[in-house]
């Protein structure tokens, strides 16, 4: 038996090995193995079984060992890896490293920890006797009884002041059992139940939901590849549809993957899912970036062994090694967060669709504002469209009011943060004890420092972007590289004392609100507060409990949150997302408005939305006001078609960067000539041009754009050409296929 192995050792090459007799039963396609390379034993993955070797068999070396008794990648995942390698022009090693967590690739690094759990319930008189005779044992047992899951032994003993002998005695009685787990639960040590679980009876589906559920069910039943796009307005009960589909799959013995854009930002959704699946007896793996290595290994093993059949997670959960995959749900499929911005630069949604295809599974994409890519696939007959046009229980869609800030500026004689209308509405809410959310676009260009006299804007010396002003510690910070300096009191260029703050940061909005609502309780959520993991959850809990009147934050806080007492939502500056050099700027703005508005009026009272803008007539704003996705898509797809932008063609972004701008430019220009010669009219090239952000972390950046009908034709050609050019060490170049960010 011969296998082709991709080593994880810093180079891309498939190496052939013989499999010794005693390992034959264990080595399979997708197995992690150790192989000899230059007198060392390196980890690698079996990508081919019985290939035609490139050297005579006698000269092949023997594979050293197999790492697990199950393959790390199922056959569909091996295929998926090969596809990603080709489609995204990513090194095979990088693809495999993205797919297989480090804890699995190198099992030895993970510590093992002892856990305690109740082994059997105690009889009433047994417990009474124990309380008398051995109160310590009773205390430990009763504590464990209140936990949902096994708890770390050392923590139990420390917290209750008990010794190991107490635990041993309980074990001897058969009341408690000890288990060994792979652990490194940093940050979760104080979280005794391992995360929130919300339980509740499933609601009765309304007619629209029932129709969608049966449409999706039919596809799941057929066990053939199908993609459904669920377009449901905000609050229409899409999550309930996803839940029913997952439940159907689990009941039939299959597995399901449920993707959300960001686990940390959707604690409510995750708690709801876990509640539903776990009360039906299905162990649910939650997969996100804050997991410790040990937790990752546990979750992975549970899925690979079939012990768990459902995983909820951010984009990398699309690689979960589940068996019998029948369904992948992609919630908020339009979210740019699904795209990974480092190698391999894959799009979680597109990978989900491709994996579903390889596994003959159903892919269910859902959104209130579908991406135009997915919508075009519906029109082209590739995806099936399902719709939910009404909010659950006939709740009204929120009323959106547009404030023309040009008029507001004239009225209030100067730049203003909050319009009269918004202030009036907020005051009304405060008096009625209802809650308000104010959103500000997250992009960091806000609150840059500008001199009123000479117009100077203070930029980062390393990144050519404006520095952001932070009031709290009187500093200017670069949001790209973290560079900071004290904020100047006079203009650094002309020395005039007329410095003012352009744009709206969350802090500035907070101050404006304090002025008009001095007695209101405010809280701010932005990247600064969100970096403290627990603070984020605390604020949400306080807001839910009604301890906060006005919540101010970036649009990220709006994801999947459902606060019944929020009756007013303000979007302070709708223009920030619209005036950026990106052909998706309109789409993003439309999505932002609709999603943000969707946070209002989820309870019994109707919601109101106030949108402040200097360009009230813009399509994105007008269609959002009418909640008219189809109208918007019609117009915007027309524009895309006219310019032959995606989804009508694929776009590939090529970035060249390095410390020497002349050299970068020279190589980029030279390269473009090569491509023109080799590919001719198969590709339309734009550039090279300096990137919109010319300099990041002291590296200069040039970019080239390729537009083409089929990325699968062009990417391999570009990769081949890359191999033919001799690149200098200080010129780095990166291909990004189907980019989501054009900066
Ligand atoms: P969406 O994801 O479309 O914005 P959700 O799935 O979050 O909407 O549903 C909004 C609210 O309606 C949730 O609180 C959910 O529990 C509730 N809900 C969903 N379906 C029903 C139903 N059929 N009957 C009653 N309540 C429902
Ligand atoms: Zn910088």
PDB file of N, CA, C and O and ligand atoms in Angstrom, residues 203-206 209 232-242 244 272 331-332 368 388 392-393 395 560 562 598-599 602, ligand 1:
ATOM      1  N   UNK A 203     -42.396  27.128  19.217  1.00  0.00           N
ATOM      2  CA  UNK A 203     -43.677  27.753  18.889  1.00  0.00           C
ATOM      3  C   UNK A 203     -44.358  27.008  17.741  1.00  0.00           C
ATOM      4  O   UNK A 203     -43.709  26.251  17.018  1.00  0.00           O
ATOM      5  N   UNK A 204     -45.635  27.252  17.593  1.00  0.00           N
ATOM      6  CA  UNK A 204     -46.358  26.685  16.460  1.00  0.00           C
ATOM      7  C   UNK A 204     -46.008  27.538  15.243  1.00  0.00           C
ATOM      8  O   UNK A 204     -46.067  28.771  15.305  1.00  0.00           O
ATOM      9  N   UNK A 205     -45.628  26.895  14.156  1.00  0.00           N
ATOM     10  CA  UNK A 205     -45.222  27.646  12.967  1.00  0.00           C
ATOM     11  C   UNK A 205     -46.410  28.391  12.372  1.00  0.00           C
ATOM     12  O   UNK A 205     -47.527  27.885  12.372  1.00  0.00           O
ATOM     13  N   UNK A 206     -46.161  29.601  11.856  1.00  0.00           N
ATOM     14  CA  UNK A 206     -47.239  30.249  11.106  1.00  0.00           C
ATOM     15  C   UNK A 206     -47.226  29.710   9.668  1.00  0.00           C
ATOM     16  O   UNK A 206     -46.348  28.916   9.303  1.00  0.00           O
ATOM     17  N   UNK A 209     -44.002  30.194   7.600  1.00  0.00           N
ATOM     18  CA  UNK A 209     -42.909  29.356   8.108  1.00  0.00           C
ATOM     19  C   UNK A 209     -43.138  27.894   7.730  1.00  0.00           C
ATOM     20  O   UNK A 209     -42.205  27.201   7.306  1.00  0.00           O
ATOM     21  N   UNK A 232     -36.074  36.348   4.515  1.00  0.00           N
ATOM     22  CA  UNK A 232     -37.146  36.625   5.471  1.00  0.00           C
ATOM     23  C   UNK A 232     -36.887  37.947   6.140  1.00  0.00           C
ATOM     24  O   UNK A 232     -35.787  38.198   6.621  1.00  0.00           O
ATOM     25  N   UNK A 233     -37.898  38.804   6.198  1.00  0.00           N
ATOM     26  CA  UNK A 233     -37.702  40.124   6.797  1.00  0.00           C
ATOM     27  C   UNK A 233     -37.272  39.949   8.254  1.00  0.00           C
ATOM     28  O   UNK A 233     -37.464  38.877   8.843  1.00  0.00           O
ATOM     29  N   UNK A 234     -36.709  40.988   8.838  1.00  0.00           N
ATOM     30  CA  UNK A 234     -36.219  40.882  10.220  1.00  0.00           C
ATOM     31  C   UNK A 234     -37.385  40.552  11.145  1.00  0.00           C
ATOM     32  O   UNK A 234     -38.453  41.135  11.041  1.00  0.00           O
ATOM     33  N   UNK A 235     -37.165  39.596  12.022  1.00  0.00           N
ATOM     34  CA  UNK A 235     -38.203  39.215  12.974  1.00  0.00           C
ATOM     35  C   UNK A 235     -39.267  38.305  12.391  1.00  0.00           C
ATOM     36  O   UNK A 235     -40.336  38.121  12.962  1.00  0.00           O
ATOM     37  N   UNK A 236     -38.973  37.702  11.230  1.00  0.00           N
ATOM     38  CA  UNK A 236     -39.978  36.846  10.591  1.00  0.00           C
ATOM     39  C   UNK A 236     -39.870  35.394  11.061  1.00  0.00           C
ATOM     40  O   UNK A 236     -40.630  34.543  10.629  1.00  0.00           O
ATOM     41  N   UNK A 237     -38.930  35.102  11.942  1.00  0.00           N
ATOM     42  CA  UNK A 237     -38.833  33.742  12.467  1.00  0.00           C
ATOM     43  C   UNK A 237     -37.986  32.812  11.615  1.00  0.00           C
ATOM     44  O   UNK A 237     -38.273  31.626  11.493  1.00  0.00           O
ATOM     45  N   UNK A 238     -36.904  33.339  11.054  1.00  0.00           N
ATOM     46  CA  UNK A 238     -36.001  32.491  10.260  1.00  0.00           C
ATOM     47  C   UNK A 238     -35.316  31.440  11.132  1.00  0.00           C
ATOM     48  O   UNK A 238     -35.177  30.289  10.736  1.00  0.00           O
ATOM     49  N   UNK A 239     -34.910  31.876  12.323  1.00  0.00           N
ATOM     50  CA  UNK A 239     -34.205  30.940  13.204  1.00  0.00           C
ATOM     51  C   UNK A 239     -35.048  29.699  13.465  1.00  0.00           C
ATOM     52  O   UNK A 239     -34.536  28.578  13.489  1.00  0.00           O
ATOM     53  N   UNK A 240     -36.336  29.901  13.643  1.00  0.00           N
ATOM     54  CA  UNK A 240     -37.223  28.766  13.882  1.00  0.00           C
ATOM     55  C   UNK A 240     -37.192  27.798  12.692  1.00  0.00           C
ATOM     56  O   UNK A 240     -37.195  26.581  12.861  1.00  0.00           O
ATOM     57  N   UNK A 241     -37.115  28.343  11.491  1.00  0.00           N
ATOM     58  CA  UNK A 241     -37.028  27.492  10.298  1.00  0.00           C
ATOM     59  C   UNK A 241     -35.717  26.687  10.306  1.00  0.00           C
ATOM     60  O   UNK A 241     -35.716  25.484  10.047  1.00  0.00           O
ATOM     61  N   UNK A 242     -34.615  27.368  10.649  1.00  0.00           N
ATOM     62  CA  UNK A 242     -33.329  26.652  10.699  1.00  0.00           C
ATOM     63  C   UNK A 242     -33.403  25.517  11.724  1.00  0.00           C
ATOM     64  O   UNK A 242     -32.921  24.411  11.488  1.00  0.00           O
ATOM     65  N   UNK A 244     -35.959  23.838  12.814  1.00  0.00           N
ATOM     66  CA  UNK A 244     -36.761  22.688  12.365  1.00  0.00           C
ATOM     67  C   UNK A 244     -35.966  21.829  11.384  1.00  0.00           C
ATOM     68  O   UNK A 244     -36.030  20.613  11.422  1.00  0.00           O
ATOM     69  N   UNK A 272     -30.120  29.712  22.456  1.00  0.00           N
ATOM     70  CA  UNK A 272     -31.410  29.196  21.996  1.00  0.00           C
ATOM     71  C   UNK A 272     -31.227  27.852  21.281  1.00  0.00           C
ATOM     72  O   UNK A 272     -31.975  26.909  21.515  1.00  0.00           O
ATOM     73  N   UNK A 331     -26.542  31.300   8.549  1.00  0.00           N
ATOM     74  CA  UNK A 331     -27.377  32.404   9.010  1.00  0.00           C
ATOM     75  C   UNK A 331     -26.700  33.719   8.624  1.00  0.00           C
ATOM     76  O   UNK A 331     -25.487  33.818   8.656  1.00  0.00           O
ATOM     77  N   UNK A 332     -27.491  34.721   8.281  1.00  0.00           N
ATOM     78  CA  UNK A 332     -26.945  36.030   7.845  1.00  0.00           C
ATOM     79  C   UNK A 332     -25.908  35.829   6.747  1.00  0.00           C
ATOM     80  O   UNK A 332     -24.769  36.285   6.857  1.00  0.00           O
ATOM     81  N   UNK A 368     -32.160  38.650   5.955  1.00  0.00           N
ATOM     82  CA  UNK A 368     -33.186  39.651   5.667  1.00  0.00           C
ATOM     83  C   UNK A 368     -32.740  40.498   4.479  1.00  0.00           C
ATOM     84  O   UNK A 368     -33.547  41.176   3.849  1.00  0.00           O
ATOM     85  N   UNK A 388     -40.163  34.733   3.684  1.00  0.00           N
ATOM     86  CA  UNK A 388     -41.021  35.067   4.823  1.00  0.00           C
ATOM     87  C   UNK A 388     -41.242  36.573   4.728  1.00  0.00           C
ATOM     88  O   UNK A 388     -40.307  37.344   4.911  1.00  0.00           O
ATOM     89  N   UNK A 392     -43.310  37.780  12.702  1.00  0.00           N
ATOM     90  CA  UNK A 392     -44.061  36.824  13.504  1.00  0.00           C
ATOM     91  C   UNK A 392     -45.174  37.548  14.265  1.00  0.00           C
ATOM     92  O   UNK A 392     -44.981  38.678  14.717  1.00  0.00           O
ATOM     93  N   UNK A 393     -46.321  36.925  14.399  1.00  0.00           N
ATOM     94  CA  UNK A 393     -47.465  37.490  15.125  1.00  0.00           C
ATOM     95  C   UNK A 393     -47.931  38.821  14.532  1.00  0.00           C
ATOM     96  O   UNK A 393     -48.454  39.675  15.239  1.00  0.00           O
ATOM     97  N   UNK A 395     -46.446  41.410  13.836  1.00  0.00           N
ATOM     98  CA  UNK A 395     -45.859  42.646  14.347  1.00  0.00           C
ATOM     99  C   UNK A 395     -45.509  43.530  13.166  1.00  0.00           C
ATOM    100  O   UNK A 395     -45.107  43.047  12.120  1.00  0.00           O
ATOM    101  N   UNK A 560     -28.426  39.714  15.573  1.00  0.00           N
ATOM    102  CA  UNK A 560     -29.201  38.672  16.228  1.00  0.00           C
ATOM    103  C   UNK A 560     -29.730  39.044  17.601  1.00  0.00           C
ATOM    104  O   UNK A 560     -30.228  38.195  18.312  1.00  0.00           O
ATOM    105  N   UNK A 562     -32.271  40.675  20.279  1.00  0.00           N
ATOM    106  CA  UNK A 562     -33.709  40.755  20.265  1.00  0.00           C
ATOM    107  C   UNK A 562     -34.142  41.322  21.615  1.00  0.00           C
ATOM    108  O   UNK A 562     -34.215  40.606  22.600  1.00  0.00           O
ATOM    109  N   UNK A 598     -34.121  46.592  11.905  1.00  0.00           N
ATOM    110  CA  UNK A 598     -34.734  45.350  12.370  1.00  0.00           C
ATOM    111  C   UNK A 598     -34.624  45.130  13.861  1.00  0.00           C
ATOM    112  O   UNK A 598     -35.275  44.253  14.425  1.00  0.00           O
ATOM    113  N   UNK A 599     -33.802  45.935  14.525  1.00  0.00           N
ATOM    114  CA  UNK A 599     -33.664  45.782  15.981  1.00  0.00           C
ATOM    115  C   UNK A 599     -34.793  46.484  16.710  1.00  0.00           C
ATOM    116  O   UNK A 599     -34.911  46.367  17.921  1.00  0.00           O
ATOM    117  N   UNK A 602     -39.389  44.845  18.404  1.00  0.00           N
ATOM    118  CA  UNK A 602     -39.492  43.397  18.450  1.00  0.00           C
ATOM    119  C   UNK A 602     -40.515  42.967  19.505  1.00  0.00           C
ATOM    120  O   UNK A 602     -40.930  41.821  19.526  1.00  0.00           O
TER     121      UNK A 602
HETATM  122  P1  LIG B   1     -35.435  36.423  12.467  1.00  0.00           P
HETATM  123  O1  LIG B   1     -34.263  35.503  12.611  1.00  0.00           O
HETATM  124  O2  LIG B   1     -36.193  36.200  11.190  1.00  0.00           O
HETATM  125  O3  LIG B   1     -35.109  37.874  12.664  1.00  0.00           O
HETATM  126  P2  LIG B   1     -36.322  35.118  14.837  1.00  0.00           P
HETATM  127  O4  LIG B   1     -36.207  33.730  14.375  1.00  0.00           O
HETATM  128  O5  LIG B   1     -35.299  35.635  15.778  1.00  0.00           O
HETATM  129  O6  LIG B   1     -36.468  36.088  13.599  1.00  0.00           O
HETATM  130  O7  LIG B   1     -37.771  35.274  15.491  1.00  0.00           O
HETATM  131  C1  LIG B   1     -38.192  36.445  16.158  1.00  0.00           C
HETATM  132  C2  LIG B   1     -38.957  36.069  17.432  1.00  0.00           C
HETATM  133  O8  LIG B   1     -40.172  35.385  17.106  1.00  0.00           O
HETATM  134  C3  LIG B   1     -38.182  35.126  18.318  1.00  0.00           C
HETATM  135  O9  LIG B   1     -38.351  35.556  19.641  1.00  0.00           O
HETATM  136  C4  LIG B   1     -38.842  33.782  18.100  1.00  0.00           C
HETATM  137  O10 LIG B   1     -38.758  32.960  19.241  1.00  0.00           O
HETATM  138  C5  LIG B   1     -40.263  34.159  17.805  1.00  0.00           C
HETATM  139  N1  LIG B   1     -40.955  33.203  16.916  1.00  0.00           N
HETATM  140  C6  LIG B   1     -40.470  32.622  15.806  1.00  0.00           C
HETATM  141  N2  LIG B   1     -41.416  31.855  15.197  1.00  0.00           N
HETATM  142  C7  LIG B   1     -42.533  31.977  15.944  1.00  0.00           C
HETATM  143  C8  LIG B   1     -43.855  31.442  15.844  1.00  0.00           C
HETATM  144  N3  LIG B   1     -44.193  30.633  14.834  1.00  0.00           N
HETATM  145  N4  LIG B   1     -44.755  31.786  16.796  1.00  0.00           N
HETATM  146  C9  LIG B   1     -44.390  32.610  17.809  1.00  0.00           C
HETATM  147  N5  LIG B   1     -43.180  33.142  17.970  1.00  0.00           N
HETATM  148  C10 LIG B   1     -42.251  32.831  17.058  1.00  0.00           C
END
